[in-house]
């Protein structure tokens, strides 16, 4: 086995054996799955947890006194414990279980931001954000007569911190930043931004969707007010996610969705609501999905982020070096601190044509705007190609991807 792909701490082949889908072929070619920023593949431990839930424990949460109901509730609440541990939340009650970052951001927008916004106020975000960290703010800002402003980034794809700080004016009622860019891989200096926000009394929302699959997150050390994550990018099923928020914020937030599970008492003369986090969890959640979340977190914990990061860093360095050898290829986003996400353009070839041809070679990459129109506008391009790697990828896959890229580019000439 290639020494680069196997270290005593991290045996990538053993890890890959846990991911059934990685063994399949696509168009007759071995799959090279480099679309991990879009959604990750799932280890058998997660698949089995979901399967076990439906085979052995399926019932609704909280409403039943029977044993299955208790087991389903334990699975659901167990995920809250696992998530709290995963991001070092001070209390499990500060974790609202959601369907993903999109729901988490909308909850903050409607329940936290909207009641605080006055005409003339602003929400500050950055040019590199995913639409999920722009559009919810625009919708509530428009309702309140407020605006959404964007802090600029540099050509290398780094947030210009002084410009962000300069925009933290008294009109700003909420600041919102991605921990890691889904397009550029840039890691934003959240701890430093949180300190600046705190000094001015401005709450900070962090979109952690692309950070939690790659690095240990400690919300207390970061010092932010809100941290959103999405399960399906971190080995867990789709339709799972969480919002961590400081207790004082959750206590002050009115419910966003109404229905079962989120009330204390319902009367036509007036309904009282449950305490957080249940106040924000109306209806039947994705219970089996959350059983998968616990399994996903256990999987990360069994590998350890030190080993994951060493391997991913080596992969990123290798992929970056190999892509730099490709004539006419430009990497978009060259921040000093990056997670293994590489956007790029190739002179004379459309990103979508390249991605379509790469698929025929078994290589799954994403082409398009990556739900980041303002970032595309900044770079003056309609789309990029994006290779996003995970700890179960290998150096050999990077080489196969580059070989396929050279082949399909020749076809387009
Ligand atoms: N933020 C970022 C940075 C993302 O990459 C994504 C998913 N592409 C989201 C938010 C939205 O996540 P979800 O669709 O799971 O809610």
Short mmCIF file of C-alpha atoms and ligand atoms in Angstrom, two decimals:
data_model
loop_
_atom_site.label_atom_id
_atom_site.label_comp_id
_atom_site.label_asym_id
_atom_site.label_seq_id
_atom_site.Cartn_x
_atom_site.Cartn_y
_atom_site.Cartn_z
CA UNK A 1 0.00 0.00 0.00
CA UNK A 2 1.20 3.48 -0.76
CA UNK A 3 2.90 4.91 2.34
CA UNK A 4 1.16 8.22 1.70
CA UNK A 5 -2.27 6.71 2.15
CA UNK A 6 -1.62 4.73 5.30
CA UNK A 7 -0.16 5.99 8.54
CA UNK A 8 -0.17 4.08 11.81
CA UNK A 9 -2.73 6.54 13.13
CA UNK A 10 -5.05 6.40 10.17
CA UNK A 11 -5.63 3.46 7.85
CA UNK A 12 -7.67 4.93 5.03
CA UNK A 13 -8.37 1.55 3.44
CA UNK A 14 -9.82 0.23 6.68
CA UNK A 15 -11.95 3.39 6.94
CA UNK A 16 -13.15 3.03 3.34
CA UNK A 17 -14.32 -0.48 4.08
CA UNK A 18 -16.92 1.11 6.38
CA UNK A 19 -18.48 3.08 3.48
CA UNK A 20 -20.39 0.66 1.23
CA UNK A 21 -21.08 3.23 -1.47
CA UNK A 22 -17.39 3.94 -2.07
CA UNK A 23 -17.02 0.45 -3.54
CA UNK A 24 -19.47 1.02 -6.37
CA UNK A 25 -18.69 1.86 -9.95
CA UNK A 26 -20.12 4.74 -11.96
CA UNK A 27 -20.40 4.40 -15.75
CA UNK A 28 -18.23 1.30 -15.41
CA UNK A 29 -15.43 3.18 -13.63
CA UNK A 30 -14.46 3.06 -9.96
CA UNK A 31 -16.21 5.91 -8.18
CA UNK A 32 -14.11 8.89 -7.11
CA UNK A 33 -16.46 10.81 -4.84
CA UNK A 34 -15.23 14.39 -4.52
CA UNK A 35 -18.58 16.04 -3.79
CA UNK A 36 -18.35 15.78 -0.03
CA UNK A 37 -19.11 19.45 0.64
CA UNK A 38 -22.47 18.79 -1.00
CA UNK A 39 -23.20 15.72 1.10
CA UNK A 40 -20.97 13.12 2.67
CA UNK A 41 -21.22 9.38 2.20
CA UNK A 42 -22.42 7.34 5.18
CA UNK A 43 -20.55 4.62 7.06
CA UNK A 44 -22.31 1.31 7.71
CA UNK A 45 -22.45 2.26 11.42
CA UNK A 46 -24.84 5.11 10.51
CA UNK A 47 -26.81 3.06 7.99
CA UNK A 48 -27.16 0.27 10.56
CA UNK A 49 -28.28 2.67 13.29
CA UNK A 50 -31.10 3.94 11.05
CA UNK A 51 -32.00 0.40 10.00
CA UNK A 52 -31.95 -0.81 13.63
CA UNK A 53 -34.19 2.04 14.66
CA UNK A 54 -36.90 1.09 12.18
CA UNK A 55 -36.51 -2.67 12.80
CA UNK A 56 -36.42 -2.57 16.59
CA UNK A 57 -37.37 0.76 18.15
CA UNK A 58 -39.72 2.65 15.86
CA UNK A 59 -42.33 4.75 17.69
CA UNK A 60 -42.99 8.44 18.15
CA UNK A 61 -41.04 10.52 20.65
CA UNK A 62 -42.27 11.91 23.96
CA UNK A 63 -45.93 11.00 23.47
CA UNK A 64 -45.89 7.34 24.40
CA UNK A 65 -45.52 5.68 27.77
CA UNK A 66 -44.82 2.30 26.17
CA UNK A 67 -41.32 0.89 25.89
CA UNK A 68 -40.88 1.60 22.18
CA UNK A 69 -41.83 5.22 22.76
CA UNK A 70 -39.25 5.44 25.49
CA UNK A 71 -36.60 3.89 23.25
CA UNK A 72 -37.40 6.26 20.40
CA UNK A 73 -37.25 9.21 22.79
CA UNK A 74 -33.93 7.94 24.15
CA UNK A 75 -32.54 7.74 20.60
CA UNK A 76 -33.69 11.27 19.80
CA UNK A 77 -32.54 12.79 23.07
CA UNK A 78 -29.32 10.78 22.86
CA UNK A 79 -28.50 12.68 19.67
CA UNK A 80 -28.91 15.95 21.58
CA UNK A 81 -26.35 14.70 24.12
CA UNK A 82 -23.98 13.56 21.39
CA UNK A 83 -24.26 16.88 19.54
CA UNK A 84 -23.72 18.86 22.73
CA UNK A 85 -20.54 16.85 23.39
CA UNK A 86 -19.46 17.15 19.74
CA UNK A 87 -19.40 20.95 19.78
CA UNK A 88 -18.75 21.33 23.52
CA UNK A 89 -22.01 23.12 24.26
CA UNK A 90 -22.28 24.11 27.94
CA UNK A 91 -25.70 22.45 28.17
CA UNK A 92 -27.73 19.95 26.13
CA UNK A 93 -30.72 22.26 26.58
CA UNK A 94 -28.98 24.81 24.36
CA UNK A 95 -29.24 22.48 21.38
CA UNK A 96 -32.29 22.72 19.16
CA UNK A 97 -32.58 19.75 16.83
CA UNK A 98 -33.52 20.88 13.32
CA UNK A 99 -33.61 19.54 9.79
CA UNK A 100 -30.31 21.23 8.94
CA UNK A 101 -28.54 24.54 8.71
CA UNK A 102 -31.25 26.06 6.53
CA UNK A 103 -33.88 25.51 9.20
CA UNK A 104 -31.46 26.61 11.93
CA UNK A 105 -30.75 29.90 10.15
CA UNK A 106 -34.44 30.53 9.49
CA UNK A 107 -35.23 29.91 13.15
CA UNK A 108 -32.68 32.54 14.16
CA UNK A 109 -33.94 34.90 11.46
CA UNK A 110 -37.61 34.72 12.46
CA UNK A 111 -37.36 34.16 16.21
CA UNK A 112 -34.29 36.16 17.11
CA UNK A 113 -33.53 38.74 14.41
CA UNK A 114 -36.99 39.80 13.25
CA UNK A 115 -38.30 40.92 16.66
CA UNK A 116 -35.13 42.98 17.19
CA UNK A 117 -34.94 44.72 13.83
CA UNK A 118 -36.10 48.31 13.43
CA UNK A 119 -36.20 50.32 10.20
CA UNK A 120 -32.63 51.40 9.39
CA UNK A 121 -31.04 48.46 11.23
CA UNK A 122 -28.75 45.98 9.52
CA UNK A 123 -27.59 42.38 9.55
CA UNK A 124 -23.95 41.94 8.60
CA UNK A 125 -22.73 38.93 6.65
CA UNK A 126 -19.87 38.34 4.21
CA UNK A 127 -19.42 38.03 0.45
CA UNK A 128 -18.46 34.36 0.66
CA UNK A 129 -21.62 33.00 2.29
CA UNK A 130 -23.92 30.19 1.18
CA UNK A 131 -27.42 31.44 0.32
CA UNK A 132 -28.64 29.81 3.58
CA UNK A 133 -26.58 32.45 5.38
CA UNK A 134 -27.87 35.34 3.25
CA UNK A 135 -31.46 34.82 2.14
CA UNK A 136 -33.14 34.22 5.54
CA UNK A 137 -31.59 37.51 6.72
CA UNK A 138 -32.77 39.31 3.59
CA UNK A 139 -36.34 38.09 4.07
CA UNK A 140 -36.63 39.28 7.66
CA UNK A 141 -34.66 42.45 7.01
CA UNK A 142 -37.08 43.39 4.23
CA UNK A 143 -40.03 42.88 6.57
CA UNK A 144 -38.50 45.17 9.16
CA UNK A 145 -37.22 47.88 6.81
CA UNK A 146 -33.66 46.83 7.62
CA UNK A 147 -30.82 45.88 5.28
CA UNK A 148 -28.29 43.08 4.84
CA UNK A 149 -24.71 44.19 4.37
CA UNK A 150 -21.74 42.14 3.26
CA UNK A 151 -18.17 42.44 4.46
CA UNK A 152 -15.74 42.09 1.54
CA UNK A 153 -13.17 39.40 0.91
CA UNK A 154 -9.73 39.51 -0.72
CA UNK A 155 -8.91 38.04 -4.13
CA UNK A 156 -7.38 35.03 -2.39
CA UNK A 157 -10.76 34.35 -0.77
CA UNK A 158 -10.11 35.54 2.77
CA UNK A 159 -12.42 37.73 4.78
CA UNK A 160 -10.92 41.20 5.25
CA UNK A 161 -11.26 41.29 9.01
CA UNK A 162 -10.73 45.08 9.37
CA UNK A 163 -13.56 45.65 6.90
CA UNK A 164 -15.84 43.28 8.81
CA UNK A 165 -15.01 45.04 12.07
CA UNK A 166 -15.50 48.47 10.47
CA UNK A 167 -19.04 47.43 9.55
CA UNK A 168 -19.97 46.42 13.11
CA UNK A 169 -21.83 49.68 13.64
CA UNK A 170 -24.59 50.29 16.22
CA UNK A 171 -27.24 49.62 13.52
CA UNK A 172 -26.05 46.01 13.21
CA UNK A 173 -28.30 43.76 15.28
CA UNK A 174 -26.79 40.45 14.16
CA UNK A 175 -23.57 39.37 12.43
CA UNK A 176 -23.44 36.13 10.43
CA UNK A 177 -20.41 34.32 9.14
CA UNK A 178 -19.57 30.91 7.77
CA UNK A 179 -16.97 28.99 9.74
CA UNK A 180 -15.69 27.39 6.53
CA UNK A 181 -16.63 28.44 2.99
CA UNK A 182 -18.35 25.69 0.98
CA UNK A 183 -16.82 27.09 -2.23
CA UNK A 184 -13.34 28.21 -1.24
CA UNK A 185 -12.54 26.08 1.79
CA UNK A 186 -11.49 29.25 3.61
CA UNK A 187 -11.53 28.96 7.40
CA UNK A 188 -12.78 32.20 8.89
CA UNK A 189 -11.24 33.52 12.13
CA UNK A 190 -14.44 33.03 14.10
CA UNK A 191 -12.87 33.45 17.51
CA UNK A 192 -11.44 36.84 16.56
CA UNK A 193 -14.71 37.94 14.93
CA UNK A 194 -16.69 36.82 17.99
CA UNK A 195 -14.44 38.89 20.24
CA UNK A 196 -15.03 41.99 18.11
CA UNK A 197 -18.79 41.35 18.02
CA UNK A 198 -18.96 40.77 21.76
CA UNK A 199 -17.07 43.98 22.48
CA UNK A 200 -19.87 45.82 20.65
CA UNK A 201 -22.73 43.75 22.03
CA UNK A 202 -23.58 42.30 18.60
CA UNK A 203 -24.62 38.63 18.58
CA UNK A 204 -22.73 36.40 16.13
CA UNK A 205 -24.35 33.56 14.15
CA UNK A 206 -21.92 31.01 12.72
CA UNK A 207 -22.79 28.66 9.87
CA UNK A 208 -20.74 25.62 10.80
CA UNK A 209 -22.02 23.32 8.02
CA UNK A 210 -18.63 22.92 6.37
CA UNK A 211 -16.54 23.05 9.52
CA UNK A 212 -17.91 20.20 11.64
CA UNK A 213 -16.99 17.46 9.12
CA UNK A 214 -13.33 18.47 9.28
CA UNK A 215 -12.34 20.00 12.60
CA UNK A 216 -13.16 19.83 16.28
CA UNK A 217 -15.56 22.62 17.16
CA UNK A 218 -15.81 24.14 20.61
CA UNK A 219 -18.57 26.74 20.70
CA UNK A 220 -17.46 27.98 24.10
CA UNK A 221 -13.91 28.59 22.88
CA UNK A 222 -15.22 30.24 19.69
CA UNK A 223 -17.29 32.67 21.75
CA UNK A 224 -20.13 32.98 19.23
CA UNK A 225 -23.84 33.22 20.08
CA UNK A 226 -25.33 30.77 17.58
CA UNK A 227 -23.78 27.81 15.78
CA UNK A 228 -25.66 25.95 13.05
CA UNK A 229 -24.76 22.59 11.60
CA UNK A 230 -26.22 20.10 9.19
CA UNK A 231 -26.07 16.33 9.70
CA UNK A 232 -25.84 15.08 6.14
CA UNK A 233 -22.46 16.69 5.53
CA UNK A 234 -21.03 14.97 8.62
CA UNK A 235 -21.83 11.30 7.83
CA UNK A 236 -25.40 11.47 9.19
CA UNK A 237 -28.72 11.15 7.33
CA UNK A 238 -30.31 13.99 5.39
CA UNK A 239 -32.91 16.04 7.24
CA UNK A 240 -30.94 16.26 10.48
CA UNK A 241 -29.15 19.22 11.99
CA UNK A 242 -28.91 21.46 14.98
CA UNK A 243 -28.79 24.98 16.22
CA UNK A 244 -26.72 25.72 19.29
CA UNK A 245 -27.64 29.03 20.93
CA UNK A 246 -26.77 30.65 24.22
CA UNK A 247 -29.44 29.99 26.80
CA UNK A 248 -30.29 33.66 27.26
CA UNK A 249 -31.07 33.94 23.54
CA UNK A 250 -33.21 30.80 23.43
CA UNK A 251 -35.10 31.90 26.53
CA UNK A 252 -35.92 35.21 24.85
CA UNK A 253 -36.95 33.72 21.50
CA UNK A 254 -40.62 33.17 20.65
CA UNK A 255 -41.51 29.93 18.86
CA UNK A 256 -41.15 29.85 15.08
CA UNK A 257 -43.13 26.69 14.25
CA UNK A 258 -46.27 25.93 16.21
CA UNK A 259 -47.79 22.51 16.76
CA UNK A 260 -47.43 19.45 18.93
CA UNK A 261 -44.47 18.89 21.24
CA UNK A 262 -43.67 22.58 21.72
CA UNK A 263 -46.46 23.60 24.11
CA UNK A 264 -47.10 23.56 27.83
CA UNK A 265 -50.85 24.08 27.65
CA UNK A 266 -53.13 24.88 24.73
CA UNK A 267 -56.35 26.82 25.25
CA UNK A 268 -58.32 28.91 22.80
CA UNK A 269 -57.93 31.74 25.27
CA UNK A 270 -54.14 31.46 24.98
CA UNK A 271 -51.41 28.85 24.65
CA UNK A 272 -48.28 28.63 26.76
CA UNK A 273 -45.11 27.19 25.35
CA UNK A 274 -42.57 24.61 26.45
CA UNK A 275 -39.12 25.65 27.62
CA UNK A 276 -36.28 25.64 25.07
CA UNK A 277 -35.17 23.59 23.26
CA UNK A 278 -38.55 21.82 22.89
CA UNK A 279 -40.26 25.17 22.24
CA UNK A 280 -38.59 25.12 18.82
CA UNK A 281 -39.22 21.47 17.95
CA UNK A 282 -42.84 21.30 16.86
CA UNK A 283 -44.07 18.12 15.23
CA UNK A 284 -42.54 14.69 14.73
CA UNK A 285 -38.82 14.94 14.05
CA UNK A 286 -36.54 12.73 11.96
CA UNK A 287 -36.06 10.26 14.82
CA UNK A 288 -34.28 7.57 12.81
CA UNK A 289 -32.10 10.26 11.28
CA UNK A 290 -31.05 11.41 14.72
CA UNK A 291 -30.22 7.82 15.70
CA UNK A 292 -27.86 8.11 12.73
CA UNK A 293 -26.46 11.41 14.03
CA UNK A 294 -25.34 9.72 17.25
CA UNK A 295 -23.68 6.96 15.22
CA UNK A 296 -21.98 9.54 12.99
CA UNK A 297 -20.57 11.39 15.98
CA UNK A 298 -19.37 8.12 17.51
CA UNK A 299 -17.65 7.42 14.20
CA UNK A 300 -15.80 10.75 14.23
CA UNK A 301 -14.86 10.17 17.85
CA UNK A 302 -13.49 6.70 17.06
CA UNK A 303 -11.19 8.16 14.38
CA UNK A 304 -10.28 11.35 16.20
CA UNK A 305 -9.95 14.72 14.52
CA UNK A 306 -6.13 14.74 14.81
CA UNK A 307 -5.91 11.76 12.48
CA UNK A 308 -8.65 13.12 10.22
CA UNK A 309 -6.96 16.49 9.91
CA UNK A 310 -3.51 15.05 9.19
CA UNK A 311 -4.92 12.91 6.41
CA UNK A 312 -7.14 15.65 4.97
CA UNK A 313 -4.31 18.17 5.06
CA UNK A 314 -2.04 15.78 3.17
CA UNK A 315 -4.82 15.20 0.63
CA UNK A 316 -5.46 18.93 0.20
CA UNK A 317 -1.73 19.62 -0.31
CA UNK A 318 -1.44 16.79 -2.81
CA UNK A 319 -4.57 17.81 -4.74
CA UNK A 320 -3.55 21.46 -4.78
CA UNK A 321 -0.05 20.62 -6.04
CA UNK A 322 -1.38 18.27 -8.71
CA UNK A 323 -3.98 20.79 -9.93
CA UNK A 324 -1.37 23.55 -10.09
CA UNK A 325 0.49 21.42 -12.67
CA UNK A 326 -2.51 21.55 -15.02
CA UNK A 327 -1.93 24.16 -17.69
CA UNK A 328 -4.61 26.87 -17.79
CA UNK A 329 -6.13 25.82 -14.46
CA UNK A 330 -6.83 28.52 -11.90
CA UNK A 331 -7.66 27.70 -8.31
CA UNK A 332 -10.28 30.06 -6.90
CA UNK A 333 -9.67 30.53 -3.20
CA UNK A 334 -6.14 30.30 -1.87
CA UNK A 335 -6.59 31.22 1.76
CA UNK A 336 -3.75 30.49 4.17
CA UNK A 337 -6.06 28.33 6.24
CA UNK A 338 -8.31 26.00 4.25
CA UNK A 339 -10.29 22.83 4.63
CA UNK A 340 -10.06 20.33 1.73
CA UNK A 341 -12.30 22.13 -0.74
CA UNK A 342 -10.85 23.29 -4.05
CA UNK A 343 -12.75 25.41 -6.55
CA UNK A 344 -11.15 25.93 -9.91
CA UNK A 345 -11.61 27.08 -13.48
CA UNK A 346 -9.99 25.83 -16.66
CA UNK A 347 -9.29 28.22 -19.48
CA UNK A 348 -11.44 27.57 -22.55
CA UNK A 349 -13.72 24.97 -20.89
CA UNK A 350 -17.10 25.36 -19.23
CA UNK A 351 -17.26 24.04 -15.67
CA UNK A 352 -20.50 22.16 -16.35
CA UNK A 353 -19.12 20.47 -19.50
CA UNK A 354 -16.07 19.35 -17.54
CA UNK A 355 -18.18 18.01 -14.65
CA UNK A 356 -20.44 16.10 -17.05
CA UNK A 357 -17.46 14.48 -18.76
CA UNK A 358 -15.76 13.77 -15.43
CA UNK A 359 -18.89 11.90 -14.34
CA UNK A 360 -18.41 9.57 -17.30
CA UNK A 361 -14.94 8.87 -15.91
CA UNK A 362 -16.44 7.97 -12.52
CA UNK A 363 -15.46 11.28 -10.90
CA UNK A 364 -18.19 13.10 -8.96
CA UNK A 365 -17.45 16.81 -8.56
CA UNK A 366 -19.82 19.72 -8.42
CA UNK A 367 -20.05 22.48 -10.96
CA UNK A 368 -22.16 25.57 -10.64
CA UNK A 369 -22.60 28.52 -8.34
CA UNK A 370 -22.63 26.36 -5.19
CA UNK A 371 -25.50 28.43 -3.73
CA UNK A 372 -23.13 31.38 -3.49
CA UNK A 373 -24.18 33.88 -6.18
CA UNK A 374 -22.55 36.89 -4.50
CA UNK A 375 -19.23 35.04 -4.36
CA UNK A 376 -19.49 34.15 -8.07
CA UNK A 377 -20.28 37.81 -8.79
CA UNK A 378 -17.17 38.81 -6.81
CA UNK A 379 -14.98 36.55 -8.94
CA UNK A 380 -16.86 37.53 -12.11
CA UNK A 381 -17.68 33.94 -13.09
CA UNK A 382 -21.01 32.12 -13.42
CA UNK A 383 -19.68 28.85 -12.01
CA UNK A 384 -16.66 26.95 -10.78
CA UNK A 385 -15.77 23.29 -10.59
CA UNK A 386 -15.38 22.12 -7.03
CA UNK A 387 -13.55 19.10 -5.72
CA UNK A 388 -14.36 18.65 -2.04
CA UNK A 389 -12.55 15.90 -0.18
CA UNK A 390 -13.22 13.85 2.90
CA UNK A 391 -11.09 11.72 5.23
CA UNK A 392 -12.07 8.57 3.32
CA UNK A 393 -10.56 9.86 0.07
CA UNK A 394 -7.10 8.81 -1.04
CA UNK A 395 -4.07 10.17 -2.84
CA UNK A 396 -4.73 7.63 -5.59
CA UNK A 397 -8.20 9.10 -6.10
CA UNK A 398 -6.66 12.55 -6.43
CA UNK A 399 -4.33 11.18 -9.10
CA UNK A 400 -7.23 9.45 -10.88
CA UNK A 401 -9.21 12.70 -10.77
CA UNK A 402 -6.35 14.74 -12.26
CA UNK A 403 -5.78 12.13 -14.97
CA UNK A 404 -9.51 12.22 -15.81
CA UNK A 405 -9.45 16.01 -15.87
CA UNK A 406 -6.56 16.05 -18.34
CA UNK A 407 -8.39 13.51 -20.50
CA UNK A 408 -11.72 15.34 -20.61
CA UNK A 409 -10.06 18.67 -21.24
CA UNK A 410 -8.46 17.22 -24.36
CA UNK A 411 -11.92 16.12 -25.49
CA UNK A 412 -13.22 19.67 -25.18
CA UNK A 413 -10.50 21.21 -27.31
N1 LIG B 1 -24.28 26.55 4.63
C1 LIG B 1 -23.27 26.00 3.93
C2 LIG B 1 -21.92 26.62 4.04
C3 LIG B 1 -23.51 24.90 3.13
O1 LIG B 1 -22.50 24.37 2.43
C4 LIG B 1 -24.81 24.35 3.06
C5 LIG B 1 -25.12 23.16 2.20
N2 LIG B 1 -24.64 23.24 0.90
C6 LIG B 1 -25.82 24.95 3.82
C7 LIG B 1 -25.51 26.04 4.59
C8 LIG B 1 -27.23 24.45 3.81
O2 LIG B 1 -27.30 23.22 4.44
P1 LIG B 1 -28.68 22.39 4.40
O3 LIG B 1 -29.12 22.39 2.98
O4 LIG B 1 -28.27 21.05 4.87
O5 LIG B 1 -29.61 23.07 5.30
#
